[in-house]
Coordinates of C-alpha atoms in Angstrom, one line a residue:
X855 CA -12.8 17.4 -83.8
X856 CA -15.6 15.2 -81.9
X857 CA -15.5 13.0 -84.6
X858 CA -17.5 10.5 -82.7
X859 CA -19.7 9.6 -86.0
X860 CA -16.8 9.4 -88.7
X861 CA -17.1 6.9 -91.5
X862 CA -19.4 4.8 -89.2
X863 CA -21.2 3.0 -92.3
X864 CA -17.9 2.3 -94.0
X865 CA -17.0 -1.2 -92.7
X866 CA -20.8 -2.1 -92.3
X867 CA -21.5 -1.4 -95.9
X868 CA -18.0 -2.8 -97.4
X869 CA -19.4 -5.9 -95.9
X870 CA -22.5 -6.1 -98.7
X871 CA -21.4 -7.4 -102.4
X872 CA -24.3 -5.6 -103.4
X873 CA -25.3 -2.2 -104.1
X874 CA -26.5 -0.5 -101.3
X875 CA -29.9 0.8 -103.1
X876 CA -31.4 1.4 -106.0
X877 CA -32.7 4.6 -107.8
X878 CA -33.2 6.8 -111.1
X879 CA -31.0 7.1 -113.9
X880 CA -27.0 8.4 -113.2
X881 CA -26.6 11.7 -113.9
X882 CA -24.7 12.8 -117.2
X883 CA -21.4 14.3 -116.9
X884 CA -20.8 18.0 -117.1
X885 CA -19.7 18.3 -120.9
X886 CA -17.4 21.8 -120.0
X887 CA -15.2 19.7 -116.9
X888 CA -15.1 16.5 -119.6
X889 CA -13.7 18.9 -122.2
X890 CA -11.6 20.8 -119.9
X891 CA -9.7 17.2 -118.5
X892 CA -9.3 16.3 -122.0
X893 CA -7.8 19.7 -123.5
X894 CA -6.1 20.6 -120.3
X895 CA -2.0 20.7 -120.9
X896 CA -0.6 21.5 -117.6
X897 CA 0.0 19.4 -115.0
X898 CA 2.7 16.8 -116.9
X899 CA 5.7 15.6 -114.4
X900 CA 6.5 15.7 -111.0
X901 CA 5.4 19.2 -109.3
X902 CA 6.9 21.6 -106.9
X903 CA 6.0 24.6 -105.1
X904 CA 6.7 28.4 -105.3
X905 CA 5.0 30.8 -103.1
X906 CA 1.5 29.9 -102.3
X907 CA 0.9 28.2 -106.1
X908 CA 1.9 24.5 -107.1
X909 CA 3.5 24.2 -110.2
X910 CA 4.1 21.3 -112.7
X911 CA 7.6 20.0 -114.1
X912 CA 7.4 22.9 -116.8
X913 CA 6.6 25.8 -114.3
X914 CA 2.9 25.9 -114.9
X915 CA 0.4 26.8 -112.3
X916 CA -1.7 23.6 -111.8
X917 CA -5.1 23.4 -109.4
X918 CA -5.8 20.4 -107.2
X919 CA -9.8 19.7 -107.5
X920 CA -9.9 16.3 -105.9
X921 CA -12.1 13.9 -104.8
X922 CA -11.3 11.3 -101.4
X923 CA -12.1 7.6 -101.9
X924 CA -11.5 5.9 -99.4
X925 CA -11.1 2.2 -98.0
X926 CA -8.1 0.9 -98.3
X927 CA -7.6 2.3 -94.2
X928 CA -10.6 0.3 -93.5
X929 CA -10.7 -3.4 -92.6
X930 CA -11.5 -4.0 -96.2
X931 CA -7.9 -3.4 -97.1
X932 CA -9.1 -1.8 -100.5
X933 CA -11.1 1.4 -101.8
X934 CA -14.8 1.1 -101.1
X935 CA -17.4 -0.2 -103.5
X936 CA -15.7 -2.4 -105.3
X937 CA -18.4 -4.6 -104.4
X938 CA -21.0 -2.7 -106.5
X939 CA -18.6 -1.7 -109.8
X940 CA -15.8 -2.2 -111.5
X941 CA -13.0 0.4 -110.2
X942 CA -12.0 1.6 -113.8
X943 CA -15.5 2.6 -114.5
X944 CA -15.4 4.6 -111.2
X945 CA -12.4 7.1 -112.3
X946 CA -14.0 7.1 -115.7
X947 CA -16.5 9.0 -114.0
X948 CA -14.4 10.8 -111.4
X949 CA -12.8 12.5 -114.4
X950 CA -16.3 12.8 -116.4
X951 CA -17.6 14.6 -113.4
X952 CA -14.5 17.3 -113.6
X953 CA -12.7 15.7 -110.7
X954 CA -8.6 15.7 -111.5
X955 CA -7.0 14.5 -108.1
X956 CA -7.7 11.4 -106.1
X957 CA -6.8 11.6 -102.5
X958 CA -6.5 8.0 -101.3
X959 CA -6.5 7.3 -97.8
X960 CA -4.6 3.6 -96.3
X961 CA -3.5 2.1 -93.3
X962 CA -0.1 1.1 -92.9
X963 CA -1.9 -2.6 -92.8
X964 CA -1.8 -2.9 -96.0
X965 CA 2.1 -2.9 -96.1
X966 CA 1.9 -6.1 -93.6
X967 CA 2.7 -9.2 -95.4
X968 CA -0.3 -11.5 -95.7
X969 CA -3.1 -8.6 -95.3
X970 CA -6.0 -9.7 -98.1
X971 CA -8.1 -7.1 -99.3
X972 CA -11.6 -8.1 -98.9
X973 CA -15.4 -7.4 -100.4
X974 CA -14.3 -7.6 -104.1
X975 CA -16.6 -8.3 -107.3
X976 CA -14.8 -10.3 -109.5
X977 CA -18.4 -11.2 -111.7
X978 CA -17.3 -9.2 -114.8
X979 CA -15.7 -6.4 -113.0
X980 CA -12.3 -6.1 -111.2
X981 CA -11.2 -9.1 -112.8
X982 CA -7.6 -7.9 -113.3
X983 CA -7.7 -7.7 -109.7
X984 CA -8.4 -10.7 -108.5
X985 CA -5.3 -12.7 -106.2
X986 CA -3.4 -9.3 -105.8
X987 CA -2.3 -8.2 -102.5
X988 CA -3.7 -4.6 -101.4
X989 CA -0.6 -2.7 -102.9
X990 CA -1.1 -4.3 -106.1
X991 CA -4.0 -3.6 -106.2
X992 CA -3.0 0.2 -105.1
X993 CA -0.8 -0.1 -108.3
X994 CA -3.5 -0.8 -110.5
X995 CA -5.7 2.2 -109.5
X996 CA -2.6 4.6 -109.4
X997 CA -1.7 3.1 -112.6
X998 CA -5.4 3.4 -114.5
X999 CA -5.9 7.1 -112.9
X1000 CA -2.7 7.9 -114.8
X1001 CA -4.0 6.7 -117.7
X1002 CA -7.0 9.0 -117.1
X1003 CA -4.8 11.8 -116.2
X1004 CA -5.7 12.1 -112.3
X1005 CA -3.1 12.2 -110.2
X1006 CA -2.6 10.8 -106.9
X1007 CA -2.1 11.8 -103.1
X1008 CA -1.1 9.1 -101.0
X1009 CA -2.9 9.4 -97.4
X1010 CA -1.9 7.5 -94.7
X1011 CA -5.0 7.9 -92.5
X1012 CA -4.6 5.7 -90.2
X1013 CA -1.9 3.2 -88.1
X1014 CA -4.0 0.1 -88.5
X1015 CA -7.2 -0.2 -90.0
X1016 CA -8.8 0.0 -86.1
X1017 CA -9.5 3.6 -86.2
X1018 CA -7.7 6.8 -86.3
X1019 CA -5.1 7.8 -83.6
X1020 CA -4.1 11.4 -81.6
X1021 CA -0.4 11.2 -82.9
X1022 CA 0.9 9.6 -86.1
X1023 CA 2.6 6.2 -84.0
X1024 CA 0.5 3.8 -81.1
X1025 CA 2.1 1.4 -79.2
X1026 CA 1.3 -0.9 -81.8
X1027 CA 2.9 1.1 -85.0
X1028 CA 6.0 3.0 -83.7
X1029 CA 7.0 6.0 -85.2
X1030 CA 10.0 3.9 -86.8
X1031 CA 7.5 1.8 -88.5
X1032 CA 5.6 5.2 -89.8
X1033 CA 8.8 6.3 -91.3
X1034 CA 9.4 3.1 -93.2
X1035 CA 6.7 2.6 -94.4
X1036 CA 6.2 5.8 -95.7
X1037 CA 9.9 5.6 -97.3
X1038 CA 8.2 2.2 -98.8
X1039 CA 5.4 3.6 -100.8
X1040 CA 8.0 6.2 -101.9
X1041 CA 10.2 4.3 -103.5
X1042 CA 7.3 1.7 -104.6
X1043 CA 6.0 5.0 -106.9
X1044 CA 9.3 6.3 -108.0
X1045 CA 9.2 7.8 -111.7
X1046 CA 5.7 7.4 -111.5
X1047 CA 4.3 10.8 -111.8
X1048 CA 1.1 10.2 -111.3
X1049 CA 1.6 9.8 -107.1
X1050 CA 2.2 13.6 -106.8
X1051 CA 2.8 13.2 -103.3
X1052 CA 2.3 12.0 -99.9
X1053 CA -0.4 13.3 -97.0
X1054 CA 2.0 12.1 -94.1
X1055 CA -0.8 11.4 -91.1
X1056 CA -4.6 12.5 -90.8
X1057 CA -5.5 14.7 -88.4
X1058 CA -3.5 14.6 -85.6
X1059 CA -5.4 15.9 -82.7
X1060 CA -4.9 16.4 -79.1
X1061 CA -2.4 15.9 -77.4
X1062 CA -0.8 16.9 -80.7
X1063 CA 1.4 20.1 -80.5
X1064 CA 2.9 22.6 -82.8
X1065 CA 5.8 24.1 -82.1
X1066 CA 6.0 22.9 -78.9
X1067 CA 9.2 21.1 -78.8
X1068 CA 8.5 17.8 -77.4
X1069 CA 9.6 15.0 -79.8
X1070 CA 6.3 12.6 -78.9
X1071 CA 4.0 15.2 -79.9
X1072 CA 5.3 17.5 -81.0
X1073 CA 3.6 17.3 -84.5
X1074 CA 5.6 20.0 -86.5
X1075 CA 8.8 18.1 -85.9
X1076 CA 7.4 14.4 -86.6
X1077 CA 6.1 16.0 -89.7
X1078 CA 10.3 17.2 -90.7
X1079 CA 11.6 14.2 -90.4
X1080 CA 9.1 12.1 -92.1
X1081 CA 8.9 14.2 -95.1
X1082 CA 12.7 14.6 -94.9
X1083 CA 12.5 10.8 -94.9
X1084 CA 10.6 10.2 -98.1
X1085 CA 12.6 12.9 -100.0
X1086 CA 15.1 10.8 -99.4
X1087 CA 13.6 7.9 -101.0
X1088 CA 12.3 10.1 -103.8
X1089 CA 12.8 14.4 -103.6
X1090 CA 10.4 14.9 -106.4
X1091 CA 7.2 14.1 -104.3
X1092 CA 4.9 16.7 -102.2
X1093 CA 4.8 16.3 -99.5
X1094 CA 1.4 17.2 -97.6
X1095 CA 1.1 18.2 -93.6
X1096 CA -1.8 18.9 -91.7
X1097 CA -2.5 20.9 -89.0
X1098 CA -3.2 19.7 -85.4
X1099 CA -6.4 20.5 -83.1
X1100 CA -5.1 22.8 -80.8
X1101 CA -2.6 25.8 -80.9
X1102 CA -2.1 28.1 -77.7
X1103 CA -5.5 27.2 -76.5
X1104 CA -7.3 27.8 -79.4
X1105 CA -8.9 24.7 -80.7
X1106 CA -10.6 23.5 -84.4
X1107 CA -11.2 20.9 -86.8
X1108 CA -9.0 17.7 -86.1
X1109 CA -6.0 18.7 -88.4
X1110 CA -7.7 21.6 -89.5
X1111 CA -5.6 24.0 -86.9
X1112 CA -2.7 25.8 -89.0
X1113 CA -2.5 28.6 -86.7
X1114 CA 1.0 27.6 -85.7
X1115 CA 2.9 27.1 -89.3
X1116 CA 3.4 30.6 -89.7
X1117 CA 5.4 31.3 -86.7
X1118 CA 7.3 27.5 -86.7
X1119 CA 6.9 26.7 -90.3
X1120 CA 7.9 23.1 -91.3
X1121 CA 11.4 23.0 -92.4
X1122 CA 12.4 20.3 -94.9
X1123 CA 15.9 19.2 -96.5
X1124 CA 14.4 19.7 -100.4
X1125 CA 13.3 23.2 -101.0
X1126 CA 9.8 24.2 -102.7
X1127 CA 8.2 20.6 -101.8
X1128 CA 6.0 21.7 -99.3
X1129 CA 2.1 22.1 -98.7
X1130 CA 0.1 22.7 -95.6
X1131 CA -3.5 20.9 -95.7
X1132 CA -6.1 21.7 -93.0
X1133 CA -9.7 19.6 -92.6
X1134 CA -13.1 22.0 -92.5
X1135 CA -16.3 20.3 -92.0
X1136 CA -19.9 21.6 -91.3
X1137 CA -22.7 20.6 -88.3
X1138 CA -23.0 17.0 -89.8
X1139 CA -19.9 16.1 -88.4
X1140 CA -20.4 18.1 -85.3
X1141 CA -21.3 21.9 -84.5
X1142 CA -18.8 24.6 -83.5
X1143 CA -19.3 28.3 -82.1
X1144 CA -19.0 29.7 -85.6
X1145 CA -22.1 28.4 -86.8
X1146 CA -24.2 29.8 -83.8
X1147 CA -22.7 33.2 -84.7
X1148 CA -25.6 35.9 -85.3
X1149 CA -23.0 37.0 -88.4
X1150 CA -22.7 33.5 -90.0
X1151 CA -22.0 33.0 -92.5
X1152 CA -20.3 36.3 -93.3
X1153 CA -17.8 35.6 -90.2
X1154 CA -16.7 32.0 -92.0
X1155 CA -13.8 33.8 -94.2
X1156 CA -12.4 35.1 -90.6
X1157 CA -12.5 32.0 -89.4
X1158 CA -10.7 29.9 -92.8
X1159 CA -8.0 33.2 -92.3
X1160 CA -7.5 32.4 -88.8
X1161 CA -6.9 28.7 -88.8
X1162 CA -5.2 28.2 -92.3
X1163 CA -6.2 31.1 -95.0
X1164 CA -3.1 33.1 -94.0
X1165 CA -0.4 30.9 -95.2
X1166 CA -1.9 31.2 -98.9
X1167 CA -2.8 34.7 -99.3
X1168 CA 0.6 35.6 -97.2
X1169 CA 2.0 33.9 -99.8
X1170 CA 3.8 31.5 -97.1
X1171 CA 2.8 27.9 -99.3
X1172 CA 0.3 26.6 -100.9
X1173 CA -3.1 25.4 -98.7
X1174 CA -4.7 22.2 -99.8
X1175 CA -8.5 21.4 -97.9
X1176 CA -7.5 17.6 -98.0
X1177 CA -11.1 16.7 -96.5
X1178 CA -14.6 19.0 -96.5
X1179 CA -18.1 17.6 -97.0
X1180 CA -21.5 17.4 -95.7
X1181 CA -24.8 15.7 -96.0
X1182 CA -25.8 19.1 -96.7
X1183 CA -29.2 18.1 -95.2
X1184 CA -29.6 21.6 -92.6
X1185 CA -29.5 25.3 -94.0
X1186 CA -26.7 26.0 -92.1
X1187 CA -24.4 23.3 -93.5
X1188 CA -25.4 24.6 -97.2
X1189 CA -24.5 28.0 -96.3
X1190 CA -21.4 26.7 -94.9
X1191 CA -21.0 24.9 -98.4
X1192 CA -21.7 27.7 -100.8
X1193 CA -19.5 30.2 -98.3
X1194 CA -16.8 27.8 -98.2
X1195 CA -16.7 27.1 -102.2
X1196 CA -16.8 30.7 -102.8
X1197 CA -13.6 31.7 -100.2
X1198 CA -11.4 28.8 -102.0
X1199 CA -11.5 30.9 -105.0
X1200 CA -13.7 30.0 -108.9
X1201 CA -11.3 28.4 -111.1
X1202 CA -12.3 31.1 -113.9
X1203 CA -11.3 34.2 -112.1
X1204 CA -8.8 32.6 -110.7
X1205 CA -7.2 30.2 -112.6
X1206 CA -4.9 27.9 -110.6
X1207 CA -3.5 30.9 -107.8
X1208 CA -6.0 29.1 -105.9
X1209 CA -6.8 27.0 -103.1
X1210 CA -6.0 23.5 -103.8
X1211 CA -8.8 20.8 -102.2
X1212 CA -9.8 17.3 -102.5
X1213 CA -14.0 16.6 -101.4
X1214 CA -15.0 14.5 -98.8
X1215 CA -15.7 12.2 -100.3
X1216 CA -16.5 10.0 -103.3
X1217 CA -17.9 7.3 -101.5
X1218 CA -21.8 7.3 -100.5
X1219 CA -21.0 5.1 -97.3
X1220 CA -18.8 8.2 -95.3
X1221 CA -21.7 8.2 -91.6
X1222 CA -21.5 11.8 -91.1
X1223 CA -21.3 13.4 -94.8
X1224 CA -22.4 11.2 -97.4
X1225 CA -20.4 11.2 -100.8
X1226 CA -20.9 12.2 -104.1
X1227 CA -21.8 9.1 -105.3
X1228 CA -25.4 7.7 -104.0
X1229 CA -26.3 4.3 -101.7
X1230 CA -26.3 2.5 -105.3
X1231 CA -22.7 3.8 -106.3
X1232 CA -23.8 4.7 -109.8
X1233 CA -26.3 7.9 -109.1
X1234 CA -24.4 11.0 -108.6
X1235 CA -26.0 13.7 -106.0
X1236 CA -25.9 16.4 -108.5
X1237 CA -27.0 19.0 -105.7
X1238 CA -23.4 18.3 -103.8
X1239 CA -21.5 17.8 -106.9
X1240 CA -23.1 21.3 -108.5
X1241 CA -21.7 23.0 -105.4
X1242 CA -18.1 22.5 -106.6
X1243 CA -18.3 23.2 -110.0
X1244 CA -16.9 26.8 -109.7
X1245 CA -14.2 25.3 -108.0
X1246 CA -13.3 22.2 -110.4
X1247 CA -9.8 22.7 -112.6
X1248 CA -8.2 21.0 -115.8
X1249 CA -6.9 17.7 -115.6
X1250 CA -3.6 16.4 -116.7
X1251 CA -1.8 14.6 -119.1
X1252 CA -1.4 11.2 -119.0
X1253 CA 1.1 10.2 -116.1
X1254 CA 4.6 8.4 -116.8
X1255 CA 6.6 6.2 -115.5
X1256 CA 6.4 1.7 -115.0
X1257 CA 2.5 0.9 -114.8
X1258 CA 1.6 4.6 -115.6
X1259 CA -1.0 2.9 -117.8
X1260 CA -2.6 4.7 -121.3
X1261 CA 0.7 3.9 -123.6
X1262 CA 0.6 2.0 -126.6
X1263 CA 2.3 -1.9 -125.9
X1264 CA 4.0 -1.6 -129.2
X1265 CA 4.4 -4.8 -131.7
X1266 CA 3.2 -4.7 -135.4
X1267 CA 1.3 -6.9 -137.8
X1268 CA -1.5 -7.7 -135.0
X1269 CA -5.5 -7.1 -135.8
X1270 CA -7.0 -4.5 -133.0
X1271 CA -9.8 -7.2 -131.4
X1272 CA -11.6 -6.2 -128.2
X1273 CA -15.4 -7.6 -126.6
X1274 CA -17.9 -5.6 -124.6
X1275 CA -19.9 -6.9 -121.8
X1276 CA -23.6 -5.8 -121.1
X1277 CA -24.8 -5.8 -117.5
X1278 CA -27.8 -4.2 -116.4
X1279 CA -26.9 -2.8 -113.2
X1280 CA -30.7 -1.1 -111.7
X1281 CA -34.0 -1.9 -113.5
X1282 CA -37.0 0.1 -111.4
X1283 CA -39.8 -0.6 -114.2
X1284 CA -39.8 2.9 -115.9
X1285 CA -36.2 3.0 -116.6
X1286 CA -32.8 1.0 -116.4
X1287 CA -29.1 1.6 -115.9
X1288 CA -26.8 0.2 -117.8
X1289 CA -22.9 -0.6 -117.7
X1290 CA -21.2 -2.4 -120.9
X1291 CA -17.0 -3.1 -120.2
X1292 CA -15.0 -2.9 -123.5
X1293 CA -12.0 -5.5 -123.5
X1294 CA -8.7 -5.2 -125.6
X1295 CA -8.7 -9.2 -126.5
X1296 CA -5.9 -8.3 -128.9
X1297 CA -2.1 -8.7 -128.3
X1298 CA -1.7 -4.4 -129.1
X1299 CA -2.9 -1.7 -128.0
X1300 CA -6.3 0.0 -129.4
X1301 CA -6.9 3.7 -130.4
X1302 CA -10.4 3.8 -130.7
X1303 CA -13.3 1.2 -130.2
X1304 CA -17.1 0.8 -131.1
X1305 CA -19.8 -0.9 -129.7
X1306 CA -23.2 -2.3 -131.2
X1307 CA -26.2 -4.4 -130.0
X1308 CA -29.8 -4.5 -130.9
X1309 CA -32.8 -4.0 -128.1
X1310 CA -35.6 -6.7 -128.7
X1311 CA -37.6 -4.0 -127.4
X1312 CA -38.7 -0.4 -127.2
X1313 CA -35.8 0.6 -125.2
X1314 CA -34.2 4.1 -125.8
X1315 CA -31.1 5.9 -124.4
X1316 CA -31.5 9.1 -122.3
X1317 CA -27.9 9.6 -121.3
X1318 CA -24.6 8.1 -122.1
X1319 CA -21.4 8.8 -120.0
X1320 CA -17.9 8.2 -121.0
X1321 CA -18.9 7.3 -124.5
X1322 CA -21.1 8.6 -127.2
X1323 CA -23.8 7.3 -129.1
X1324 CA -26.1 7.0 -131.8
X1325 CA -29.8 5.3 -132.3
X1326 CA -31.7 4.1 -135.2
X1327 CA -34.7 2.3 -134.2
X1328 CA -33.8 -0.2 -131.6
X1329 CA -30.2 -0.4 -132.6
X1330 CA -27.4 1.4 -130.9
X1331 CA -23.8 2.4 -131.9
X1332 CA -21.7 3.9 -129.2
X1333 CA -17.6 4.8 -129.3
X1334 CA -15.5 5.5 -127.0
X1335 CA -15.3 9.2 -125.5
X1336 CA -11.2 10.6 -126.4
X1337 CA -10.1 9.8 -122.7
X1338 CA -10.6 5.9 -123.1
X1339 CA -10.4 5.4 -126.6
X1340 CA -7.1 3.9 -126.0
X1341 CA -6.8 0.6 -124.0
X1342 CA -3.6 -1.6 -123.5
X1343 CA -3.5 -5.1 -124.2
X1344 CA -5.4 -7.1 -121.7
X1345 CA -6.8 -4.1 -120.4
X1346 CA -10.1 -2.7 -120.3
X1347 CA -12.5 0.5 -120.0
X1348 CA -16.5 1.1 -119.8
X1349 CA -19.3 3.5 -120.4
X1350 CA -22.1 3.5 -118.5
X1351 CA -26.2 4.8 -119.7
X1352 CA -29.5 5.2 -118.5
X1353 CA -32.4 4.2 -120.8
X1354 CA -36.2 3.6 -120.5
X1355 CA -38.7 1.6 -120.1
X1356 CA -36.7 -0.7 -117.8
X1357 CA -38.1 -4.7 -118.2
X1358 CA -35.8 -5.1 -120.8
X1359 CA -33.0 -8.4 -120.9
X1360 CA -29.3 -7.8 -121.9
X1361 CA -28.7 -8.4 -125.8
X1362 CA -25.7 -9.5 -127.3
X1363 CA -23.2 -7.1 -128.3
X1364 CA -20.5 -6.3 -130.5
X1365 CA -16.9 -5.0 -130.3
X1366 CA -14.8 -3.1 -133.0
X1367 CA -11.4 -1.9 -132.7
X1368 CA -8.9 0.0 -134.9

């Protein structure tokens, strides 16, 4: 609730074609989360529930540890800073950083005919992007996360890309229009396992009800026949509801308020596709009683049980946190942080009988909490992202289905070919990032590539990400990493690395496929 300040940069900075800053050297991925989303073998399929655990199509326990990255609800039409990077190089690193589950939030805009999406870098990124409508372009991110083995959670955040709304219809978007569209995006990502499921509105808030019986706000009921109506367009998916404000007086976070589940639960037509979600946020969004409390933080678990903790560890469905985050400037907040990490339960005591969540948010341009990603969209605040490494799971196999991306295009007799691309992309005189794109330029798909270039200088490497690397002098050898060693036809991939001194010009490179 009083979410006066929420996402107030996001249209501002979409608006720049630029990054947003500059600063040091991007930080390294955690090696144990990049081996863990590489050797990780649950997760394959389409998922359902039992109890308060999500399970895969085999009937193994699988953990959400998501990341939001958001946009495509904005007037932008597309998922933020796109501008700055090439949007395969930024779920290369959402999966190097441990990260298995992308929550993507949208507008039903984007299913208007004739919407554009806007603030794109087509200068040797996004190119495979360029003249596609905003679902295609959806389809190409859904589609390359697969291939990285993140799945998907469709949001629909918002009516229009004006601002979020009380009740999941306006007078502008009915409810009818809600319901189809919704149906839409189902059917769009049938047999594509890699959209896991669907977040049906974002925090509905007062008047919202639960339970209450009206049919206009009554949010419980909009929330049954909306998921009824995408099971019926596809009954494999999840699908995701959140809770409202206020429930018998007793008001919290905007869709954070699950109090009322337990005694009117949501009833849906496909059995064991069901998971509540609830919203927590901490005094950079706004302030609440709780954190006043002489007992805080110790009265926080109270609290979580209170407004949605009850429905997991009664056992009553699984709990996803769709949205949490902070600036995590104050004390408090990093209290809040550290308390809040801790009650959602560490993957290695836990395994995957564990909250499921999704951080707010991967973007650096969120007003009122920041992102995990700095102003220059490369850097990653290493402070925020260490606070969830407890809580980060497995990923998952490669998804399936048409445009599940990562499969080999099949044909014989042709040579593997592929070019890289050098770009400096931050240059502050004492060091440099770097970003190089590898490109399959053959008519097959490769396995494995190599890339090699010479420094007319004394440059050296001090950290590689999504590829390793070796140096002799002032030459340099680096191959892929084993989650983008394979590329399809046409398609490509990139590594990213810091070095030192800066000053230094691009040199030509070279590309070797097998």
């Amino acid at each position: 609730m009083f979410r006066s300040l929420r996402r107030v940069l996001c249209t501002a900075a979409a608006a720049l074609l630029i990054p947003l800053g500059v600063g040091g050297g991007l930080a390294a991925p955690t090696a144990a989360h990049a081996a863990d989303v590489t050797a990780a073998a649950a997760g394959a399929g389409y998922w359902h529930t039992s109890g308060r655990q999500i399970l895969d199509a085999a009937g193994n326990p699988v953990r959400i540890a998501g990341i939001n990255w958001f946009g495509f609800e904005t007037g932008n039409h597309v998922a933020h800073g796109l501008w700055s990077r090439d949007y395969k190089s930024m779920i290369d690193q959402m999966k190097s950083l441990g990260y298995n589950t992308i929550r993507l939030p949208y507008s039903d805009d984007i299913l208007k005919a004739g919407t554009t999406a806007d603030s794109i870098n087509f200068n040797g990124m996004n190119t495979d992007l360029q003249g596609l409508t905003p679902l295609q372009i959806m389809d190409k991110i859904v589609a390359y996360a697969g291939h990285d083995g993140l799945k998907v959670i469709l949001d629909r955040h918002r009516p229009d890309s004006g601002g979020q709304s009380a009740l999941w219809y306006t007078s502008a978007v009915p409810e009818s229009t809600w319901i189809a569209d919704l149906k839409a995006l189902a059917t769009r990502y049938q047999g594509q396992d890699t959209v896991i499921g669907i977040d049906l509105h974002n925090e509905p808030h007062d008047p919202a009800c639960w339970g209450c019986g009206d049919q206009s706000t009554d949010w419980r009921l909009a929330a049954e026949r909306a998921g009824n109506a995408v099971l019926s367009a596809n009954p494999d998916l999840l699908i995701f509801v959140e809770g409202i404000q206020t429930f018998n007086g007793v008001s919290g976070w905007w869709g954070g308020n699950l109090m009322g589940a337990g005694q009117y639960p949501v009833r849906l037509d496909v059995a064991n596709r069901l998971v509540y979600s609830a919203h927590d946020y901490a005094t950079s969004v706004a302030q609440q009683t709780w954190f006043s409390d002489p007992s805080f933080p110790a009265n926080m678990p109270g609290i979580w049980d209170k407004y949605w903790g009850y429905l997991f560890k009664q056992n009553i469905a699984p709990v996803w946190v769709g949205e949490f985050g902070t600036t995590l400037q104050s004390t408090v907040d990093q209290k809040w942080l550290s308390a809040l990490v801790s009650y959602l339960r560490p993957t290695s005591t836990y395994g995957a009988d564990s909250f499921q969540w999704t951080f707010w948010s991967w973007n650096p341009d969120s007003g009122d909490t920041g992102g995990i990603l700095r102003d220059d969209w490369q850097t990653v605040d290493t402070v925020k992202d260490g606070y969830l490494a407890s809580i980060k799971a497995p990923g998952f196999p490669a998804g399936g289905g048409d445009n599940g991306g990562g499969g080999d295009d099949g044909g014989s007799g042709s040579t593997p070919a592929c070019t890289a691309a050098y770009t400096v992309t931050n240059d502050w005189g004492s060091g440099f990032n770097a970003q190089v794109t590898v490109t399959n330029t053959g008519t097959t798909a490769i396995k494995s590539w190599k890339v090699t270039w010479t420094w007319s200088g004394s440059q050296k490497i001090t950290n590689m990400w999504n590829a390793t690397y070796t140096q002799t002098g002032s030459t340099v050898t680096a191959a892929n990493a084993d989650h983008n060693g394979s590329v399809p036809a046409g398609g490509s991939t990139s590594f990213g690395f810091g070095g030192a001194p800066g000053g230094g010009s691009a040199p030509s490179v070279s590309c070797t496929a097998s």
